[in-house]
Coordinates of C-alpha atoms and ligand atoms in Angstrom, one line a residue:
M1 CA 21.0 -24.1 14.6
P2 CA 21.4 -22.1 11.3
T3 CA 19.1 -23.2 8.7
A4 CA 19.2 -23.0 4.9
L5 CA 16.2 -23.8 2.8
I6 CA 16.6 -25.4 -0.5
I7 CA 13.4 -25.0 -2.6
L8 CA 13.0 -27.2 -5.6
A9 CA 11.4 -25.3 -8.4
A10 CA 13.0 -26.5 -11.6
G11 CA 10.3 -28.8 -12.9
K12 CA 8.3 -27.9 -15.9
G13 CA 5.0 -28.4 -14.5
S14 CA 3.7 -29.6 -17.9
R15 CA 0.3 -30.5 -16.8
M16 CA -0.4 -26.9 -15.8
N17 CA -0.6 -26.3 -19.6
S18 CA 1.1 -22.9 -19.1
D19 CA 3.7 -20.4 -20.2
L20 CA 4.2 -19.5 -16.6
P21 CA 6.4 -21.8 -14.5
K22 CA 4.4 -23.7 -12.0
V23 CA 5.8 -22.1 -8.9
L24 CA 4.7 -18.7 -10.1
H25 CA 1.1 -19.6 -10.3
K26 CA -0.7 -17.9 -7.4
I27 CA -2.9 -18.8 -4.4
G28 CA -4.4 -16.0 -2.4
G29 CA -2.6 -13.6 -4.6
S30 CA 0.9 -14.9 -3.7
S31 CA 3.1 -17.3 -5.9
L32 CA 3.4 -20.9 -4.8
L33 CA 7.0 -20.1 -4.2
A34 CA 6.0 -17.4 -1.7
H35 CA 3.8 -19.9 0.1
A36 CA 6.5 -22.4 0.3
M37 CA 8.8 -19.9 1.8
R38 CA 6.4 -18.3 4.2
A39 CA 5.9 -21.8 6.0
A40 CA 9.6 -21.7 6.8
D41 CA 9.6 -18.0 8.1
T42 CA 9.5 -19.4 11.7
L43 CA 12.7 -21.2 11.2
M44 CA 14.3 -17.8 10.4
P45 CA 16.6 -19.4 7.7
Q46 CA 20.0 -17.7 7.1
R47 CA 20.0 -18.8 3.5
V48 CA 17.3 -19.6 1.0
V49 CA 18.3 -21.2 -2.3
V50 CA 15.8 -21.6 -5.0
V51 CA 16.7 -24.4 -7.5
A52 CA 15.3 -23.3 -10.9
G53 CA 15.4 -24.8 -14.3
H54 CA 12.4 -24.3 -16.6
E55 CA 11.8 -20.5 -17.3
A56 CA 14.6 -19.9 -14.7
E57 CA 14.7 -16.2 -15.4
Q58 CA 11.0 -15.7 -14.4
V59 CA 11.5 -17.8 -11.3
R60 CA 14.7 -15.8 -10.5
A61 CA 12.7 -12.6 -10.8
E62 CA 10.0 -13.8 -8.3
A63 CA 12.6 -15.2 -6.0
L64 CA 14.4 -11.7 -6.0
S65 CA 11.2 -10.0 -5.3
L66 CA 10.8 -12.3 -2.2
G67 CA 14.3 -11.3 -0.9
V68 CA 16.1 -14.5 -2.2
A69 CA 19.2 -13.8 -4.0
D70 CA 20.6 -17.4 -4.3
I71 CA 19.4 -19.2 -7.3
A72 CA 21.0 -22.6 -8.3
L73 CA 20.4 -23.5 -11.9
Q74 CA 19.3 -27.1 -12.7
E75 CA 19.8 -27.1 -16.6
E76 CA 18.4 -30.5 -17.0
Q77 CA 15.7 -32.1 -14.7
L78 CA 17.5 -35.4 -13.8
G79 CA 15.6 -35.9 -10.6
T80 CA 15.1 -34.5 -7.0
G81 CA 18.5 -35.7 -5.9
H82 CA 20.2 -34.0 -8.7
A83 CA 18.2 -30.8 -8.1
V84 CA 19.2 -30.6 -4.6
A85 CA 23.0 -31.3 -5.5
Q86 CA 22.8 -28.1 -7.7
A87 CA 22.6 -26.0 -4.4
K88 CA 26.0 -27.4 -3.1
D89 CA 28.2 -24.6 -4.5
V90 CA 25.9 -21.8 -3.4
L91 CA 26.0 -23.3 0.2
A92 CA 29.7 -24.2 0.1
D93 CA 30.4 -21.8 3.0
F94 CA 27.2 -22.7 5.0
E95 CA 27.3 -24.5 8.3
G96 CA 24.2 -25.8 9.6
D97 CA 21.0 -27.7 8.7
A98 CA 19.5 -27.8 5.2
I99 CA 15.8 -28.3 4.6
V100 CA 14.5 -29.4 1.3
L101 CA 11.1 -28.1 0.4
F102 CA 9.1 -28.5 -3.0
G103 CA 8.1 -25.1 -4.6
D104 CA 4.8 -26.6 -5.6
T105 CA 3.7 -27.7 -2.2
P106 CA 2.2 -24.6 -0.5
F107 CA 0.4 -25.8 2.6
I108 CA 3.3 -27.1 4.9
S109 CA 2.8 -25.7 8.4
P110 CA 5.4 -23.9 10.4
E111 CA 4.6 -26.4 13.1
T112 CA 5.5 -29.3 11.0
L113 CA 8.9 -27.7 10.1
E114 CA 9.6 -27.3 13.7
K115 CA 8.8 -30.9 14.3
M116 CA 11.3 -31.8 11.6
T117 CA 14.1 -29.6 13.1
A118 CA 13.3 -30.9 16.6
A119 CA 13.6 -34.5 15.3
R120 CA 17.1 -33.7 14.0
K121 CA 18.4 -33.9 17.6
E122 CA 17.8 -37.6 17.3
H123 CA 18.4 -38.4 13.7
D124 CA 21.0 -37.3 11.1
V125 CA 18.3 -37.3 8.3
V126 CA 14.9 -36.6 9.0
V127 CA 12.1 -37.0 6.3
L128 CA 8.5 -35.7 6.4
G129 CA 5.9 -38.5 5.8
F130 CA 2.2 -38.8 6.0
H131 CA -0.5 -41.4 6.0
A132 CA -2.1 -41.2 2.7
A133 CA -5.9 -42.0 2.2
D134 CA -4.9 -43.0 -1.3
P135 CA -1.1 -43.7 -1.5
A136 CA -1.3 -43.7 -5.3
R137 CA 2.2 -43.0 -6.8
Y138 CA 3.8 -41.7 -3.8
G139 CA 7.2 -42.9 -2.5
R140 CA 6.6 -45.5 0.4
F141 CA 8.4 -45.3 3.8
I142 CA 10.0 -48.6 4.9
T143 CA 10.4 -48.3 8.6
D144 CA 11.6 -50.1 11.6
G145 CA 9.9 -48.6 14.6
S146 CA 10.8 -44.8 14.7
R147 CA 13.6 -45.4 12.3
L148 CA 13.5 -45.0 8.6
D149 CA 15.2 -47.8 6.6
R150 CA 14.7 -46.5 3.2
I151 CA 12.1 -45.0 0.8
V152 CA 11.0 -46.8 -2.2
E153 CA 9.5 -45.0 -5.2
Y154 CA 6.1 -46.3 -6.6
K155 CA 7.6 -47.3 -9.7
D156 CA 10.4 -49.5 -8.1
A157 CA 8.1 -50.9 -5.3
T158 CA 7.0 -54.5 -4.9
E159 CA 3.3 -55.2 -4.4
A160 CA 3.9 -55.6 -0.7
E161 CA 5.8 -52.3 -0.5
R162 CA 2.9 -50.6 -2.5
A163 CA 0.5 -51.7 0.2
I164 CA 2.2 -49.3 2.6
N165 CA 0.3 -46.1 3.2
L166 CA 2.9 -44.2 5.0
C167 CA 4.3 -42.0 2.2
N168 CA 7.0 -39.6 1.5
S169 CA 6.1 -35.9 1.4
G170 CA 9.6 -35.1 -0.2
L171 CA 10.7 -32.7 2.6
I172 CA 14.1 -33.7 4.1
A173 CA 16.3 -32.1 6.8
A174 CA 19.9 -33.0 7.4
D175 CA 23.1 -31.2 8.1
S176 CA 24.0 -29.4 5.0
E177 CA 27.5 -30.9 4.4
T178 CA 26.2 -34.4 5.3
L179 CA 23.4 -34.0 2.8
F180 CA 25.6 -33.1 -0.1
D181 CA 28.1 -35.9 0.8
L182 CA 25.2 -38.4 0.7
L183 CA 23.9 -37.0 -2.5
E184 CA 27.2 -37.8 -4.3
A185 CA 26.5 -41.4 -3.6
V186 CA 23.1 -41.4 -5.2
K187 CA 22.8 -43.4 -8.4
N188 CA 20.2 -43.3 -11.1
D189 CA 19.8 -47.1 -11.7
N190 CA 16.1 -47.2 -11.1
A191 CA 12.8 -47.5 -13.0
S192 CA 12.8 -43.6 -13.8
G193 CA 16.6 -43.3 -14.5
E194 CA 16.5 -40.4 -12.1
Y195 CA 18.7 -39.3 -9.2
Y196 CA 16.2 -39.8 -6.3
L197 CA 16.7 -37.5 -3.2
P198 CA 14.9 -40.1 -1.0
D199 CA 17.9 -42.4 -1.7
V200 CA 20.1 -40.5 0.8
V201 CA 18.2 -42.3 3.5
E202 CA 19.4 -45.7 2.8
I203 CA 22.9 -44.4 2.1
A204 CA 23.0 -42.6 5.4
N205 CA 21.9 -45.8 7.3
S206 CA 24.6 -47.8 5.4
R207 CA 27.3 -45.3 6.7
G208 CA 26.2 -45.7 10.2
L209 CA 24.1 -42.5 10.5
S210 CA 20.5 -42.7 11.5
S211 CA 17.5 -41.8 9.6
G212 CA 14.2 -41.0 11.1
Y213 CA 10.8 -39.4 10.1
V214 CA 7.9 -37.3 11.5
T215 CA 4.5 -37.1 10.1
C216 CA 2.0 -34.4 9.3
D217 CA -1.6 -34.3 8.1
E218 CA -1.9 -35.3 4.4
A219 CA -3.6 -31.9 3.6
E220 CA -0.3 -30.1 4.4
T221 CA 1.5 -32.2 1.6
L222 CA -1.0 -31.2 -1.1
G223 CA 1.1 -30.5 -4.2
I224 CA -0.1 -28.6 -7.3
N225 CA 0.2 -30.2 -10.7
T226 CA -2.9 -29.1 -12.6
R227 CA -5.2 -26.0 -12.9
A228 CA -7.9 -28.2 -11.3
E229 CA -5.5 -28.8 -8.3
L230 CA -4.6 -25.0 -8.2
A231 CA -8.3 -24.0 -8.0
N232 CA -8.9 -26.8 -5.3
A233 CA -5.9 -25.3 -3.4
E234 CA -7.4 -21.8 -3.7
R235 CA -10.6 -23.1 -2.2
I236 CA -8.7 -24.7 0.7
F237 CA -6.8 -21.6 1.3
Q238 CA -9.9 -19.2 1.3
D239 CA -11.7 -21.6 3.6
T240 CA -8.8 -21.4 6.0
K241 CA -8.5 -17.5 5.8
R242 CA -12.3 -17.2 6.4
A243 CA -12.3 -19.4 9.4
E244 CA -9.2 -17.5 10.7
A245 CA -11.0 -14.1 10.2
L246 CA -14.2 -15.4 12.0
E247 CA -12.0 -16.8 14.8
N248 CA -10.4 -13.3 15.1
G249 CA -13.7 -11.5 15.6
V250 CA -14.6 -10.4 12.1
T251 CA -18.3 -10.6 11.1
M252 CA -19.1 -12.0 7.7
Y253 CA -22.7 -12.6 6.7
A254 CA -21.6 -14.9 3.8
P255 CA -18.0 -15.8 4.4
E256 CA -18.0 -18.1 1.3
T257 CA -18.4 -14.9 -1.0
V258 CA -15.4 -13.1 0.7
F259 CA -12.0 -13.6 -0.9
F260 CA -8.8 -13.0 0.9
A261 CA -5.1 -12.6 -0.1
S262 CA -2.4 -14.5 1.9
D263 CA -1.5 -11.2 3.7
T264 CA -4.9 -9.6 4.2
F265 CA -5.2 -8.4 7.8
V266 CA -8.6 -7.5 9.2
G267 CA -9.1 -6.1 12.8
R268 CA -11.6 -7.3 15.4
D269 CA -15.3 -6.2 15.1
T270 CA -14.8 -5.3 11.4
V271 CA -17.9 -6.2 9.4
I272 CA -17.4 -7.6 5.9
E273 CA -20.6 -7.8 3.8
Q274 CA -21.2 -10.1 0.9
N275 CA -19.0 -10.4 -2.3
V276 CA -15.9 -8.5 -1.1
V277 CA -12.5 -9.2 -2.7
F278 CA -9.1 -8.4 -1.1
G279 CA -6.1 -8.2 -3.3
P280 CA -2.6 -8.2 -1.8
E281 CA -1.4 -5.9 0.9
V282 CA -4.5 -4.8 2.6
T283 CA -4.9 -3.9 6.2
I284 CA -8.2 -3.1 7.9
E285 CA -8.4 -1.8 11.4
S286 CA -10.9 -2.7 14.0
G287 CA -14.6 -1.6 13.7
A288 CA -14.5 -0.8 9.9
L289 CA -17.4 -1.7 7.8
I290 CA -16.7 -3.2 4.2
R291 CA -19.9 -3.2 2.3
A292 CA -20.9 -5.4 -0.3
F293 CA -19.2 -5.8 -3.8
S294 CA -16.1 -3.8 -2.9
H295 CA -12.6 -4.6 -4.3
L296 CA -9.6 -3.6 -2.2
E297 CA -5.9 -4.0 -2.9
G298 CA -2.7 -2.3 -1.5
C299 CA -4.6 -0.2 0.9
H300 CA -5.1 0.6 4.5
V301 CA -8.5 1.3 6.0
S302 CA -8.7 2.9 9.5
R303 CA -10.9 2.3 12.4
D304 CA -14.7 2.8 11.9
A305 CA -14.4 3.9 8.2
I306 CA -17.1 2.7 5.9
I307 CA -16.2 1.5 2.4
G308 CA -18.7 0.7 -0.3
P309 CA -21.0 -0.8 -1.5
Y310 CA -19.3 -1.1 -4.7
A311 CA -16.1 0.7 -3.9
R312 CA -12.7 0.1 -5.3
L313 CA -9.6 0.8 -3.3
R314 CA -6.4 0.6 -5.2
P315 CA -2.8 0.5 -4.2
G316 CA -1.8 3.5 -2.0
A317 CA -5.4 4.3 -0.8
E318 CA -5.0 5.3 2.8
I319 CA -8.5 5.9 4.5
A320 CA -8.5 7.6 7.8
E321 CA -10.7 7.0 10.8
E322 CA -14.4 7.5 10.2
A323 CA -14.0 8.4 6.6
R324 CA -16.5 7.2 4.0
V325 CA -16.0 5.9 0.6
G326 CA -19.3 5.2 -1.2
N327 CA -20.5 3.5 -4.2
F328 CA -18.8 3.7 -7.6
V329 CA -15.8 5.4 -6.1
E330 CA -12.2 4.6 -7.1
I331 CA -9.3 5.6 -4.8
K332 CA -5.7 5.2 -5.9
N333 CA -2.6 6.6 -4.1
A334 CA -4.6 9.1 -2.0
I335 CA -5.1 9.8 1.6
I336 CA -8.7 10.4 2.6
G337 CA -8.7 12.3 5.9
E338 CA -10.5 11.8 9.1
A339 CA -14.2 11.7 8.7
A340 CA -14.0 12.9 5.0
K341 CA -16.7 11.8 2.7
V342 CA -16.4 10.7 -1.0
N343 CA -19.6 9.1 -1.4
H344 CA -20.7 8.7 -5.1
L345 CA -19.2 8.2 -8.5
T346 CA -15.8 9.7 -7.9
Y347 CA -12.3 9.2 -8.9
V348 CA -9.5 10.3 -6.4
G349 CA -6.1 9.5 -7.7
D350 CA -2.7 11.0 -6.4
A351 CA -4.4 13.2 -3.9
T352 CA -4.6 14.3 -0.4
V353 CA -8.1 15.0 1.1
G354 CA -8.1 16.8 4.5
A355 CA -10.2 15.9 7.5
R356 CA -14.1 16.4 7.2
S357 CA -14.0 17.4 3.5
N358 CA -16.7 16.4 1.3
L359 CA -16.4 15.4 -2.3
G360 CA -19.6 15.7 -4.3
A361 CA -20.9 13.1 -6.8
G362 CA -18.9 12.9 -10.0
T363 CA -15.8 14.7 -8.8
V364 CA -12.6 13.8 -10.6
T365 CA -9.1 14.4 -9.9
C366 CA -7.5 14.8 -13.3
N367 CA -4.1 13.3 -12.2
Y368 CA -2.7 12.4 -15.6
D369 CA -1.8 14.7 -18.4
G370 CA -1.1 11.9 -20.8
V371 CA 2.6 11.7 -19.8
M372 CA 3.0 12.4 -16.1
K373 CA 0.9 12.1 -12.9
H374 CA 0.2 15.1 -10.8
H375 CA -1.1 15.7 -7.2
T376 CA -4.2 17.2 -5.8
T377 CA -4.2 18.6 -2.4
I378 CA -7.6 19.2 -0.7
G379 CA -7.5 21.0 2.7
N380 CA -9.6 20.3 5.8
D381 CA -13.4 21.1 5.8
V382 CA -13.5 21.6 2.1
F383 CA -16.8 21.2 0.0
I384 CA -16.1 20.1 -3.6
G385 CA -19.3 20.6 -5.6
S386 CA -20.7 17.8 -7.7
S387 CA -18.9 17.1 -10.9
T388 CA -15.9 19.2 -10.3
M389 CA -12.9 18.4 -12.4
L390 CA -9.6 19.1 -10.4
V391 CA -7.0 19.5 -12.9
A392 CA -3.7 18.5 -11.1
P393 CA -1.4 19.8 -9.9
V394 CA -3.8 21.9 -7.9
K395 CA -4.3 22.8 -4.2
I396 CA -7.6 23.7 -2.5
G397 CA -7.3 25.6 0.8
N398 CA -9.1 24.8 4.1
R399 CA -12.7 25.6 4.2
A400 CA -12.8 26.6 0.4
M401 CA -15.7 25.4 -1.9
T402 CA -16.0 24.7 -5.7
A403 CA -19.1 25.3 -7.6
S404 CA -20.7 22.2 -9.1
G405 CA -19.5 21.5 -12.6
S406 CA -16.3 23.6 -12.2
V407 CA -13.0 22.8 -13.9
I408 CA -10.5 23.9 -11.4
T409 CA -7.1 24.5 -13.2
S410 CA -5.5 26.9 -10.5
D411 CA -5.1 26.9 -6.9
V412 CA -8.1 27.9 -4.6
P413 CA -7.2 29.9 -1.5
A414 CA -8.6 29.0 1.9
E415 CA -12.2 30.0 2.5
A416 CA -12.7 31.1 -1.2
L417 CA -15.5 29.8 -3.5
A418 CA -14.1 28.8 -7.0
I419 CA -16.5 28.9 -9.9
G420 CA -14.9 27.7 -13.1
R421 CA -17.8 27.1 -15.6
A422 CA -19.7 29.0 -18.4
R423 CA -22.4 31.4 -17.0
Q424 CA -25.8 30.1 -17.6
E425 CA -28.0 31.9 -20.3
N426 CA -31.9 31.3 -20.5
K427 CA -33.3 31.7 -24.1
L428 CA -37.0 32.2 -23.5
G429 CA -39.3 30.1 -25.7
L430 CA -36.5 28.5 -27.7
A431 CA -37.1 25.0 -26.2
E432 CA -40.7 24.9 -27.3
K433 CA -39.7 26.1 -30.7
L434 CA -37.1 23.3 -31.1
F435 CA -39.5 20.7 -29.9
T436 CA -42.0 21.7 -32.5
R437 CA -39.5 21.7 -35.3
L438 CA -37.9 18.4 -34.4
Q439 CA -41.4 16.7 -34.1
A440 CA -42.3 17.9 -37.5
I441 CA -39.2 16.5 -39.1
K442 CA -39.9 13.0 -37.3
E443 CA -43.4 13.0 -38.6
K444 CA -42.3 13.8 -42.2
K445 CA -39.8 11.0 -42.2
K446 CA -42.4 8.5 -40.9
A447 CA -44.7 9.5 -43.7
G448 CA -42.0 9.0 -46.3
K449 CA -41.5 5.4 -45.1
Q450 CA -45.1 4.4 -45.5
Ligands
UD1_501 C1 8.6 -37.0 -5.1 C2 9.2 -38.2 -4.5 C3 8.2 -39.1 -3.9 C4 7.2 -38.4 -3.0 C5 6.6 -37.2 -3.8 C6 5.7 -36.3 -2.9 C7 11.5 -38.3 -5.4 C8 12.2 -39.2 -6.3 N1 10.2 -38.8 -5.2 O1 8.0 -37.6 -6.3 O2 8.9 -40.0 -3.0 O3 6.2 -39.2 -2.4 O4 7.6 -36.4 -4.4 O5 5.0 -35.5 -3.7 O6 11.9 -37.5 -4.8 N2 12.2 -31.1 -9.3 C9 13.2 -30.4 -9.7 N3 14.2 -31.0 -10.5 C10 14.0 -32.3 -11.0 C11 13.0 -33.1 -10.5 C12 12.1 -32.5 -9.7 O7 13.4 -29.3 -9.4 O8 14.9 -32.9 -11.7 C13 11.2 -30.6 -8.4 C14 9.8 -30.5 -9.1 O9 9.6 -29.2 -9.8 C15 9.0 -30.5 -7.8 C16 9.6 -31.4 -6.9 O10 11.0 -31.3 -7.2 O11 8.6 -29.3 -7.2 C17 9.1 -32.8 -6.8 O12 9.4 -33.5 -8.1 P1 8.2 -34.3 -8.7 O13 8.7 -34.8 -10.0 O14 6.9 -33.9 -8.5 O15 8.5 -35.7 -7.8 P2 7.4 -36.9 -7.6 O16 7.5 -37.8 -8.7 O17 6.1 -36.4 -7.3
MG502 MG1 5.0 -34.5 -7.6

């Protein structure tokens, strides 16, 4: 069955106290909107419509970056039913099921969505519910066996209805055309003066259609309204990712100090030491060692490589098998070849380093001329002396060397030794003379102060 997602993201999220629309706040480096969409990946939706309102342009930009082109604008937030109705025109030519998700509810699992689509075989409208530990202000399900009679919002509920703990998550699945038909009959004569999406349940039943429900764990329905809830959601997310990594054969000595992004991939038998942070788009192959206090983003680390301690891998860092990147080394947009070593205090940016080459302490690829970036190419089996400045664009041939402290501004042929520094001169006795003179000046100053 073709599926369309309608993701509600028009709300202001005032309690976030933010200029950023709520759905653009991040968990594990990805926006809440991205999380909401990822859960639905397994349904392989043909269409995704994001309903935006507050700061719609920012929401649109994020949606586009996630590959969603359909944005429906809800200029005024008149309720969840009104929000969904805004997607009608965009989906006019769509035939199939529509599933309504909330953009601020990041933990819905793919299994739960599959349960909803499966239940659609028995019911025209399927709503996702949960048993709430504290039902608080959620909408309540009024049920008759497996059938859902109606949903009553907390504000409109009687005391007896408020005692029910089977609550509405907000997610609804129905045939798209049917859903928009039902929405046309929704009124706003309720305690909030809003067009409630859940009202479609009772309207469907009154038209001889059937409404049913499935349930999920309350944790999946967790919504984000405040920064504290966002921080709590991040904690839950990190715990889940850590447990997953351990389960997949990753060793962590202090998993509670390792922070993952939503798309971090770590291979089996990799060891991650304490206090490691993964930004977005990191893949680590099997058997790598990521040592303490390293920060990685947008990079790929191959089998048996060793990173850190205190290493920083930035976007475009590609570390080949058995390579080593040591302490206080920053790598950006650069390939470090097989078994190459960049062990201390070094910046490698916009560069290619060949296999088995060794970059001495304090090497810098001077990649930026103030306006443009340039590339440094280092061949295989090269030895770069400590504190070499490689002024890009520049090429170092295979088995070449540079002398320590060199400033290399032109290409070095294979097997050559490049020396690019002032020749050393020794002035005999001059240091001793200087010491004596300076000491005398210091004594004189001291005497003057007394
Ligand atoms: C809604 C449900 C309630 C359910 C609860 C679960 C309704 C009327 N009530 O209540 O039964 O228990 O969610 O969390 O649906 N939004 C828009 N445009 C609007 C209004 C809302 O895009 O005009 C978006 C919000 O940004 C949010 C989502 O819809 O992502 C839910 O809206 P919210 O105001 O949080 O609904 P609740 O009152 O929590
Ligand atoms: Mg809410």
